[in-house]
Amino acid sequence: MDPEKLIISGENRLQGTVRIDGAKNSALSIMAATLLTKDVCILRNVPRLTDVDTMAAVIRKLGIKVEWRGDNTLYIDSDDFNNCEAPYELVKMMRGSILVMGPLLARLKKAKISLPGGCSIGARPVDYHIKGFETLGAQVEVEKGYIEAKVDKLKGDDIYLDFPSLGATENIMMAACLAEGVTRIENAAKDPEVVELGHFLNKMGAKVKGLGTDLIEIEGVKKLHGVDYTIIPDRIEAGTYMIAAAITGGDVLIEKADPLLLKPLIVKLEEAGIRIELEKNLIKVIGLNRVKAVDIKTLPFPGFPTDMQPQFMALSCVAKGTSVITETVFEKRFVHTGDLIRMGADIKVEGHSAIIKGVKKLSAAPVMASDLRGGAALILAGLVAEGTTELSRIYHLDRGYVKLEEKLNSLGADIKRVKE
Ligand code: EPU
């Protein structure tokens, strides 16, 4: 497909209602978990995103039947398959492909997954995943760019994670469901996507306890069965629209968003002067002329999400005063700052912190998305900038936002998608 770019005419105040799609990162791990049963699984409210297509391609490559049935429903039949390899061509497109490793080990007793490699937000090693599988009894070798693992029988054991990694918690949890005995994951991730995966596994017949805490206990069972499951709304998509409303001084009602999962963002936006009204599954954001500068520090859930850091930085660029944004989850997640500076922002990065002196106006410039959330930050900046911003490499945005420009335009933005 020809590369595309977005042409964003700035300075439009957003107003209206926007509906949030299913959570990308929840859909990805739940799709991987369907491999744990021979039965058919039906997943509903699955977002139509390129990352979901990539996970579907990975699963198909294993020999599994994956079909869209209607707009947002996936039908996955893993009755009979014996390919255990996720190749480089697919894993390089999406690191989340590593999530099939735990289910493959549990189901086929072997897995061969291309090593994901670094990406623009950091080195992102997978050593905790590997250590976890080894603790469960697998023999793991890393050779020629692939992680190869095999096991006779997975056996439950205690695993301590050095950092509450979302992916490692999920991968180990999936493998442990069909292991013999009990697995305890200490310092586990508490993210909503982990909790949802646990609910999905329990619905399949697994015995997972302690979800949402830092000690997850999984008692292995012999067999899991197929289920029909609905994916939760995407908290990061919702958060991005909250900032779109805040940065344009708009008035936006966000439907199908869970306020309980967005607490750290809500608190920070209120601190910045934004009015927020909450109801079950509804968030109304009422902006003001210029927000106050506030500091944020990203942390594992329930701390401020790293996946909202770039978007919050875009807002800080036009705040009254100086903000300090500290990134503690990924070591290099400030790639978007260069392009924000091109748009007139005043940002200095010192180690893990960015110091942002708010300016009255940003000005449009040709910019480039370097990753998914960094790209979202540039769209947000484009929404308030004076003039017309051209944003290229938007394939990053299509990985994680359903109909982004369509949804923003329905709120009053002026964004066109054109061929480069
Ligand atoms: N880490 C290691 N070793 C490991 C695993 C992780 O050192 O074996 C480090 C990472 O390098 C990072 C930190 O631990 O510094 C946290 O990484 P984590 O494993 O929690 O992240 P992930 O599972 O690779 C998921 C999301 C990301 C999101 C992070 C953090 C998926 C598919 N991806 O990644 O989502 O930023 O958790 O919340 O679930 C996005 O949607 O834009 C995105 C990047």
Short mmCIF file of C-alpha atoms and ligand atoms in Angstrom, two decimals:
data_model
loop_
_atom_site.label_atom_id
_atom_site.label_comp_id
_atom_site.label_asym_id
_atom_site.label_seq_id
_atom_site.Cartn_x
_atom_site.Cartn_y
_atom_site.Cartn_z
CA MET A 1 0.00 0.00 0.00
CA ASP A 2 1.23 3.52 -0.81
CA PRO A 3 2.36 5.41 2.29
CA GLU A 4 -0.21 7.87 3.58
CA LYS A 5 -0.03 11.04 5.63
CA LEU A 6 -2.45 13.22 7.56
CA ILE A 7 -3.03 16.88 6.80
CA ILE A 8 -4.24 18.53 9.99
CA SER A 9 -5.65 22.07 9.93
CA GLY A 10 -5.25 23.36 13.45
CA GLU A 11 -7.14 25.59 15.87
CA ASN A 12 -10.54 23.85 15.79
CA ARG A 13 -12.29 23.38 19.13
CA LEU A 14 -13.54 19.81 19.56
CA GLN A 15 -17.13 19.29 20.60
CA GLY A 16 -19.49 16.32 20.60
CA THR A 17 -19.53 12.63 21.43
CA VAL A 18 -17.02 9.93 20.60
CA ARG A 19 -17.30 6.18 21.17
CA ILE A 20 -14.32 4.08 22.26
CA ASP A 21 -13.42 0.78 20.57
CA GLY A 22 -12.15 -2.43 22.17
CA ALA A 23 -8.76 -2.45 23.91
CA LYS A 24 -5.88 -3.33 21.58
CA ASN A 25 -3.57 -4.75 24.22
CA SER A 26 -6.35 -6.78 25.81
CA ALA A 27 -7.45 -8.18 22.44
CA LEU A 28 -3.86 -9.21 21.61
CA SER A 29 -3.28 -11.27 24.76
CA ILE A 30 -6.76 -12.82 24.67
CA MET A 31 -6.26 -13.81 21.02
CA ALA A 32 -3.04 -15.59 22.07
CA ALA A 33 -4.87 -17.29 24.96
CA THR A 34 -7.38 -18.90 22.57
CA LEU A 35 -4.54 -21.27 21.56
CA LEU A 36 -4.86 -22.93 24.97
CA THR A 37 -8.02 -24.80 23.96
CA LYS A 38 -9.02 -27.09 21.11
CA ASP A 39 -12.49 -25.52 21.19
CA VAL A 40 -13.70 -22.54 19.21
CA CYS A 41 -13.48 -19.12 20.90
CA ILE A 42 -15.57 -16.13 19.88
CA LEU A 43 -14.17 -12.70 20.71
CA ARG A 44 -16.43 -9.65 20.48
CA ASN A 45 -15.69 -5.91 20.41
CA VAL A 46 -12.28 -6.61 18.86
CA PRO A 47 -10.82 -3.36 17.43
CA ARG A 48 -10.07 -3.41 13.67
CA LEU A 49 -6.42 -2.42 13.86
CA THR A 50 -3.29 -3.49 12.02
CA ASP A 51 -1.81 -4.93 15.26
CA VAL A 52 -4.87 -7.19 15.57
CA ASP A 53 -4.43 -8.21 11.91
CA THR A 54 -0.78 -9.03 12.66
CA MET A 55 -1.73 -11.21 15.64
CA ALA A 56 -4.36 -12.92 13.44
CA ALA A 57 -1.61 -13.53 10.83
CA VAL A 58 0.71 -15.01 13.49
CA ILE A 59 -2.04 -17.36 14.68
CA ARG A 60 -2.99 -18.34 11.10
CA LYS A 61 0.67 -19.08 10.37
CA LEU A 62 0.56 -21.66 13.19
CA GLY A 63 -2.20 -23.45 11.26
CA ILE A 64 -5.16 -22.07 13.19
CA LYS A 65 -8.42 -20.86 11.66
CA VAL A 66 -9.10 -17.16 12.35
CA GLU A 67 -12.05 -15.38 10.73
CA TRP A 68 -13.82 -12.08 11.11
CA ARG A 69 -17.54 -12.69 11.56
CA GLY A 70 -19.08 -9.25 11.30
CA ASP A 71 -17.30 -5.99 12.01
CA ASN A 72 -15.75 -6.69 15.40
CA THR A 73 -16.18 -10.38 16.08
CA LEU A 74 -13.36 -12.87 15.71
CA TYR A 75 -13.89 -16.60 15.40
CA ILE A 76 -10.79 -18.64 16.33
CA ASP A 77 -10.65 -22.41 15.97
CA SER A 78 -7.42 -23.98 17.32
CA ASP A 79 -8.64 -27.57 17.14
CA ASP A 80 -5.78 -28.97 15.17
CA PHE A 81 -2.41 -27.33 14.54
CA ASN A 82 1.20 -28.28 14.99
CA ASN A 83 3.32 -25.43 13.70
CA CYS A 84 5.04 -23.74 16.67
CA GLU A 85 6.93 -20.99 14.86
CA ALA A 86 6.28 -17.24 14.86
CA PRO A 87 8.61 -15.96 12.12
CA TYR A 88 10.64 -12.75 12.00
CA GLU A 89 8.51 -11.20 9.18
CA LEU A 90 5.55 -11.07 11.59
CA VAL A 91 7.26 -10.54 14.95
CA LYS A 92 9.18 -7.55 13.57
CA MET A 93 5.83 -5.93 12.72
CA MET A 94 4.55 -6.36 16.26
CA ARG A 95 6.46 -7.30 19.41
CA GLY A 96 3.20 -8.46 21.04
CA SER A 97 3.55 -11.63 18.88
CA ILE A 98 5.76 -12.98 21.72
CA LEU A 99 2.52 -13.60 23.64
CA VAL A 100 1.90 -16.82 21.69
CA MET A 101 4.97 -18.34 23.34
CA GLY A 102 3.33 -19.31 26.65
CA PRO A 103 0.23 -20.85 25.00
CA LEU A 104 2.42 -22.75 22.47
CA LEU A 105 4.57 -24.23 25.24
CA ALA A 106 1.45 -25.26 27.14
CA ARG A 107 -0.34 -26.73 24.14
CA LEU A 108 2.42 -28.13 21.87
CA LYS A 109 5.30 -28.33 24.43
CA LYS A 110 7.47 -26.37 22.02
CA ALA A 111 7.75 -22.87 20.61
CA LYS A 112 10.06 -21.07 18.22
CA ILE A 113 9.61 -17.32 18.28
CA SER A 114 11.70 -14.72 16.52
CA LEU A 115 13.44 -12.44 19.02
CA PRO A 116 11.54 -9.14 18.77
CA GLY A 117 14.57 -6.82 18.88
CA GLY A 118 14.53 -3.20 20.07
CA CYS A 119 12.06 -0.56 18.97
CA SER A 120 11.91 3.22 18.94
CA ILE A 121 10.85 3.43 22.62
CA GLY A 122 13.60 1.21 24.05
CA ALA A 123 15.56 -2.04 23.90
CA ARG A 124 12.59 -3.97 25.30
CA PRO A 125 14.26 -7.30 26.15
CA VAL A 126 12.19 -10.46 26.81
CA ASP A 127 14.42 -11.93 29.53
CA TYR A 128 11.62 -12.06 32.15
CA HIS A 129 9.47 -14.14 29.78
CA ILE A 130 12.38 -16.54 29.21
CA LYS A 131 13.25 -16.76 32.91
CA GLY A 132 9.62 -17.51 33.70
CA PHE A 133 9.37 -20.37 31.18
CA GLU A 134 12.66 -21.81 32.46
CA THR A 135 11.31 -21.74 36.01
CA LEU A 136 8.29 -23.72 34.77
CA GLY A 137 10.71 -26.37 33.47
CA ALA A 138 11.24 -25.37 29.83
CA GLN A 139 14.61 -25.57 28.12
CA VAL A 140 15.12 -22.30 26.32
CA GLU A 141 17.82 -21.41 23.82
CA VAL A 142 18.39 -18.18 21.97
CA GLU A 143 20.07 -18.77 18.65
CA LYS A 144 20.19 -17.12 15.23
CA GLY A 145 17.63 -14.50 16.27
CA TYR A 146 15.09 -17.03 17.54
CA ILE A 147 13.99 -18.15 21.00
CA GLU A 148 13.47 -21.89 20.93
CA ALA A 149 11.82 -23.59 23.89
CA LYS A 150 10.71 -27.11 24.62
CA VAL A 151 9.41 -28.95 27.64
CA ASP A 152 8.19 -32.43 28.55
CA LYS A 153 5.84 -31.22 31.21
CA LEU A 154 5.37 -27.67 32.52
CA LYS A 155 5.54 -27.66 36.33
CA GLY A 156 4.22 -24.84 38.52
CA ASP A 157 6.75 -22.91 40.61
CA ASP A 158 7.38 -19.50 42.22
CA ILE A 159 8.47 -16.71 39.89
CA TYR A 160 9.58 -13.25 40.97
CA LEU A 161 9.58 -10.56 38.28
CA ASP A 162 12.29 -7.87 38.64
CA PHE A 163 9.77 -5.39 37.19
CA PRO A 164 5.98 -5.83 36.92
CA SER A 165 6.13 -6.49 33.17
CA LEU A 166 2.71 -6.69 31.55
CA GLY A 167 3.78 -9.05 28.76
CA ALA A 168 5.82 -11.37 30.99
CA THR A 169 3.01 -11.63 33.55
CA GLU A 170 0.53 -12.51 30.77
CA ASN A 171 2.81 -14.98 29.00
CA ILE A 172 3.72 -16.86 32.19
CA MET A 173 0.10 -16.83 33.37
CA MET A 174 -1.05 -18.48 30.13
CA ALA A 175 1.64 -21.19 30.27
CA ALA A 176 0.94 -21.86 33.96
CA CYS A 177 -2.77 -22.53 33.37
CA LEU A 178 -1.98 -25.95 31.88
CA ALA A 179 1.10 -26.69 34.05
CA GLU A 180 1.14 -29.31 36.77
CA GLY A 181 0.74 -27.73 40.23
CA VAL A 182 0.67 -24.15 41.43
CA THR A 183 2.55 -21.15 39.96
CA ARG A 184 2.94 -17.93 41.94
CA ILE A 185 3.97 -14.79 40.09
CA GLU A 186 5.33 -12.22 42.54
CA ASN A 187 5.66 -8.55 41.58
CA ALA A 188 3.13 -9.29 38.83
CA ALA A 189 1.64 -6.54 36.66
CA LYS A 190 -1.70 -5.22 37.94
CA ASP A 191 -2.85 -3.68 34.66
CA PRO A 192 -6.50 -4.03 33.56
CA GLU A 193 -5.34 -6.04 30.51
CA VAL A 194 -3.78 -8.64 32.85
CA VAL A 195 -6.98 -8.76 34.92
CA GLU A 196 -9.06 -9.21 31.77
CA LEU A 197 -6.81 -12.00 30.52
CA GLY A 198 -7.25 -13.69 33.91
CA HIS A 199 -11.04 -13.37 33.65
CA PHE A 200 -10.90 -14.83 30.15
CA LEU A 201 -8.73 -17.76 31.32
CA ASN A 202 -11.01 -18.42 34.30
CA LYS A 203 -14.01 -18.43 31.96
CA MET A 204 -12.13 -21.09 29.95
CA GLY A 205 -11.88 -23.17 33.13
CA ALA A 206 -8.51 -22.01 34.50
CA LYS A 207 -7.87 -21.32 38.17
CA VAL A 208 -6.24 -17.89 38.41
CA LYS A 209 -6.39 -15.93 41.68
CA GLY A 210 -5.01 -12.60 42.88
CA LEU A 211 -5.79 -10.68 39.67
CA GLY A 212 -5.18 -6.95 40.09
CA THR A 213 -2.69 -7.60 42.91
CA ASP A 214 1.06 -8.14 42.72
CA LEU A 215 0.77 -11.82 43.64
CA ILE A 216 -1.00 -13.94 41.04
CA GLU A 217 -1.56 -17.58 41.81
CA ILE A 218 -2.40 -20.09 39.10
CA GLU A 219 -3.38 -23.64 39.85
CA GLY A 220 -2.81 -25.72 36.73
CA VAL A 221 -5.74 -27.62 35.19
CA LYS A 222 -5.73 -30.44 32.63
CA LYS A 223 -7.86 -28.82 29.99
CA LEU A 224 -9.46 -25.51 29.02
CA HIS A 225 -12.63 -24.99 26.97
CA GLY A 226 -13.84 -22.50 24.39
CA VAL A 227 -15.64 -19.29 25.40
CA ASP A 228 -17.51 -16.31 24.02
CA TYR A 229 -15.93 -13.12 25.38
CA THR A 230 -16.28 -9.36 24.94
CA ILE A 231 -13.13 -7.22 24.97
CA ILE A 232 -13.10 -4.19 27.35
CA PRO A 233 -12.88 -0.62 25.99
CA ASP A 234 -9.43 0.79 25.25
CA ARG A 235 -8.34 3.05 28.13
CA ILE A 236 -5.52 4.60 26.09
CA GLU A 237 -7.81 5.45 23.17
CA ALA A 238 -10.21 7.05 25.68
CA GLY A 239 -7.34 8.93 27.35
CA THR A 240 -6.14 10.24 23.98
CA TYR A 241 -9.61 11.73 23.25
CA MET A 242 -9.67 13.23 26.75
CA ILE A 243 -6.47 15.10 25.93
CA ALA A 244 -7.81 16.04 22.48
CA ALA A 245 -10.73 17.74 24.26
CA ALA A 246 -8.43 19.35 26.85
CA ILE A 247 -5.85 20.67 24.37
CA THR A 248 -8.46 22.30 22.11
CA GLY A 249 -10.41 23.82 25.02
CA GLY A 250 -13.26 21.60 23.84
CA ASP A 251 -16.26 19.90 25.34
CA VAL A 252 -16.34 16.17 24.56
CA LEU A 253 -18.37 13.26 25.87
CA ILE A 254 -16.48 9.97 25.69
CA GLU A 255 -18.71 6.91 25.54
CA LYS A 256 -17.73 3.36 26.49
CA ALA A 257 -14.78 4.45 28.62
CA ASP A 258 -14.20 3.11 32.10
CA PRO A 259 -13.34 6.04 34.46
CA LEU A 260 -11.96 3.62 37.06
CA LEU A 261 -9.15 2.62 34.69
CA LEU A 262 -8.28 6.24 33.89
CA LYS A 263 -7.92 7.58 37.43
CA PRO A 264 -4.27 8.79 37.16
CA LEU A 265 -5.03 10.73 33.98
CA ILE A 266 -8.28 12.16 35.36
CA VAL A 267 -6.48 13.40 38.49
CA LYS A 268 -3.72 15.07 36.45
CA LEU A 269 -6.16 16.72 34.01
CA GLU A 270 -8.18 18.08 36.94
CA GLU A 271 -4.97 19.38 38.50
CA ALA A 272 -4.33 21.16 35.19
CA GLY A 273 -7.72 22.88 35.48
CA ILE A 274 -9.84 20.69 33.22
CA ARG A 275 -13.41 19.94 34.35
CA ILE A 276 -14.29 16.26 34.21
CA GLU A 277 -17.70 14.73 34.83
CA LEU A 278 -17.97 11.00 35.30
CA GLU A 279 -20.71 8.44 35.03
CA LYS A 280 -20.49 4.71 34.55
CA ASN A 281 -18.83 4.21 31.14
CA LEU A 282 -19.05 7.93 30.33
CA ILE A 283 -16.45 10.66 30.69
CA LYS A 284 -17.16 14.30 29.87
CA VAL A 285 -14.17 16.57 29.45
CA ILE A 286 -14.64 20.33 29.46
CA GLY A 287 -11.53 22.25 28.53
CA LEU A 288 -10.46 25.81 29.24
CA ASN A 289 -8.47 28.39 27.36
CA ARG A 290 -5.05 27.33 28.65
CA VAL A 291 -4.28 24.54 31.14
CA LYS A 292 -1.93 24.90 34.12
CA ALA A 293 1.41 23.08 33.94
CA VAL A 294 1.55 19.89 36.05
CA ASP A 295 4.26 17.29 36.59
CA ILE A 296 3.80 13.61 35.78
CA LYS A 297 5.84 10.47 36.36
CA THR A 298 5.01 7.26 34.53
CA LEU A 299 4.78 4.11 36.65
CA PRO A 300 3.36 0.61 36.33
CA PHE A 301 -0.43 0.44 36.85
CA PRO A 302 -2.10 2.00 38.85
CA GLY A 303 0.48 4.76 38.27
CA PHE A 304 0.35 7.19 35.35
CA PRO A 305 0.46 5.06 32.15
CA THR A 306 3.53 5.33 29.94
CA ASP A 307 1.16 4.91 26.97
CA MET A 308 -0.33 8.35 27.81
CA GLN A 309 2.98 10.13 28.41
CA PRO A 310 3.55 11.47 24.86
CA GLN A 311 -0.03 12.76 24.59
CA PHE A 312 0.25 14.46 27.99
CA MET A 313 3.49 16.02 26.83
CA ALA A 314 1.66 17.57 23.84
CA LEU A 315 -0.77 19.16 26.31
CA SER A 316 2.09 20.37 28.53
CA CYS A 317 3.68 22.10 25.51
CA VAL A 318 0.84 24.67 25.52
CA ALA A 319 0.30 24.84 29.31
CA LYS A 320 0.83 27.95 31.45
CA GLY A 321 4.11 27.32 33.31
CA THR A 322 6.80 24.64 33.38
CA SER A 323 6.10 20.89 33.66
CA VAL A 324 8.46 18.02 34.36
CA ILE A 325 7.59 14.66 32.80
CA THR A 326 9.53 11.68 34.11
CA GLU A 327 9.48 8.37 32.22
CA THR A 328 10.37 5.35 34.36
CA VAL A 329 8.89 2.44 32.37
CA PHE A 330 10.76 2.69 29.04
CA GLU A 331 14.26 4.07 28.76
CA LYS A 332 13.82 5.92 25.44
CA ARG A 333 10.23 7.03 25.25
CA PHE A 334 10.93 10.68 24.37
CA VAL A 335 11.40 10.24 20.60
CA HIS A 336 8.40 12.49 19.91
CA THR A 337 10.06 15.51 21.57
CA GLY A 338 12.16 16.32 18.46
CA ASP A 339 9.05 16.82 16.32
CA LEU A 340 7.18 18.72 19.07
CA ILE A 341 10.17 21.10 19.19
CA ARG A 342 9.88 21.49 15.40
CA MET A 343 6.33 22.70 16.07
CA GLY A 344 7.58 25.40 18.44
CA ALA A 345 7.56 23.55 21.79
CA ASP A 346 10.20 24.38 24.40
CA ILE A 347 11.41 20.98 25.71
CA LYS A 348 14.71 19.89 27.21
CA VAL A 349 15.32 16.20 27.88
CA GLU A 350 17.67 15.39 30.75
CA GLY A 351 18.02 11.66 31.34
CA HIS A 352 14.63 10.23 32.23
CA SER A 353 12.95 13.62 32.52
CA ALA A 354 11.68 16.19 30.05
CA ILE A 355 11.35 19.81 31.14
CA ILE A 356 8.65 21.57 29.20
CA LYS A 357 8.15 25.33 29.29
CA GLY A 358 4.65 25.93 28.01
CA VAL A 359 4.31 28.25 25.01
CA LYS A 360 1.22 30.26 23.98
CA LYS A 361 1.07 28.77 20.48
CA LEU A 362 2.50 25.87 18.52
CA SER A 363 3.01 26.29 14.81
CA ALA A 364 2.38 23.72 12.09
CA ALA A 365 5.32 21.87 10.53
CA PRO A 366 5.91 18.66 8.58
CA VAL A 367 6.43 15.95 11.24
CA MET A 368 6.78 12.18 11.41
CA ALA A 369 5.26 9.59 13.76
CA SER A 370 8.07 7.56 15.30
CA ASP A 371 5.81 5.16 17.22
CA LEU A 372 2.13 4.75 18.03
CA ARG A 373 1.72 7.02 21.07
CA GLY A 374 4.37 9.50 19.89
CA GLY A 375 2.34 9.80 16.67
CA ALA A 376 -0.79 10.48 18.73
CA ALA A 377 1.04 13.30 20.52
CA LEU A 378 1.84 14.92 17.16
CA ILE A 379 -1.80 14.78 16.02
CA LEU A 380 -2.82 16.43 19.30
CA ALA A 381 -0.19 19.13 18.77
CA GLY A 382 -1.47 19.55 15.19
CA LEU A 383 -5.01 20.10 16.50
CA VAL A 384 -3.95 23.31 18.31
CA ALA A 385 -1.10 24.46 16.10
CA GLU A 386 -1.43 27.54 13.93
CA GLY A 387 -1.50 26.42 10.27
CA THR A 388 -1.51 23.01 8.62
CA THR A 389 0.54 20.15 10.04
CA GLU A 390 1.58 17.29 7.76
CA LEU A 391 2.06 14.08 9.71
CA SER A 392 3.76 11.18 7.91
CA ARG A 393 4.47 7.54 8.84
CA ILE A 394 0.90 7.24 10.07
CA TYR A 395 0.99 3.45 9.76
CA HIS A 396 2.10 3.65 13.41
CA LEU A 397 -1.25 5.24 14.31
CA ASP A 398 -3.25 2.63 12.41
CA ARG A 399 -1.73 0.01 14.71
CA GLY A 400 -3.60 1.35 17.71
CA TYR A 401 -6.40 3.84 16.89
CA VAL A 402 -9.58 2.82 15.09
CA LYS A 403 -10.73 5.42 12.50
CA LEU A 404 -8.70 8.13 14.24
CA GLU A 405 -9.22 11.00 11.80
CA GLU A 406 -12.86 10.04 11.21
CA LYS A 407 -13.58 10.17 14.95
CA LEU A 408 -11.68 13.46 15.42
CA ASN A 409 -13.40 15.02 12.38
CA SER A 410 -16.81 14.06 13.79
CA LEU A 411 -15.84 16.22 16.80
CA GLY A 412 -14.99 19.21 14.58
CA ALA A 413 -11.35 18.60 13.66
CA ASP A 414 -10.20 19.10 10.08
CA ILE A 415 -7.93 16.19 9.14
CA LYS A 416 -7.44 14.64 5.72
CA ARG A 417 -5.68 11.38 4.89
CA VAL A 418 -3.78 11.60 1.60
CA LYS A 419 -1.21 9.52 -0.29
CA GLU A 420 2.37 10.72 0.31
N1 EPU B 1 11.16 -5.59 30.35
C1 EPU B 1 12.37 -6.25 30.51
N2 EPU B 1 12.40 -7.60 30.28
C2 EPU B 1 11.29 -8.30 29.91
C3 EPU B 1 10.06 -7.62 29.76
C4 EPU B 1 10.03 -6.25 29.99
O1 EPU B 1 13.38 -5.64 30.84
O2 EPU B 1 11.38 -9.51 29.73
C5 EPU B 1 11.11 -4.13 30.58
C6 EPU B 1 10.78 -3.36 29.29
O3 EPU B 1 11.92 -3.16 28.49
C7 EPU B 1 10.18 -2.09 29.83
C8 EPU B 1 9.45 -2.56 31.09
O4 EPU B 1 10.04 -3.83 31.43
O5 EPU B 1 11.19 -1.19 30.17
C9 EPU B 1 7.96 -2.75 30.94
O6 EPU B 1 7.64 -3.54 29.81
P1 EPU B 1 6.37 -4.48 29.73
O7 EPU B 1 6.82 -5.87 29.58
O8 EPU B 1 5.43 -4.15 30.85
O9 EPU B 1 5.72 -3.99 28.36
P2 EPU B 1 5.18 -4.90 27.19
O10 EPU B 1 4.41 -6.04 27.73
O11 EPU B 1 6.25 -5.15 26.19
C10 EPU B 1 2.89 -3.67 27.07
C11 EPU B 1 2.07 -2.96 26.03
C12 EPU B 1 2.73 -1.62 25.71
C13 EPU B 1 2.83 -0.80 27.00
C14 EPU B 1 3.59 -1.58 28.07
C15 EPU B 1 3.67 -0.89 29.42
C16 EPU B 1 1.15 -4.81 24.76
C17 EPU B 1 1.12 -5.57 23.48
N3 EPU B 1 2.00 -3.78 24.82
O12 EPU B 1 4.16 -3.89 26.50
O13 EPU B 1 1.87 -0.97 24.81
O14 EPU B 1 3.49 0.41 26.75
O15 EPU B 1 2.96 -2.87 28.25
O16 EPU B 1 2.41 -0.63 29.90
O17 EPU B 1 0.40 -5.11 25.67
C18 EPU B 1 1.30 0.61 23.14
O18 EPU B 1 0.14 0.16 23.17
O19 EPU B 1 1.60 1.67 22.52
C19 EPU B 1 2.36 -0.09 23.85
C20 EPU B 1 3.65 0.13 23.61
#
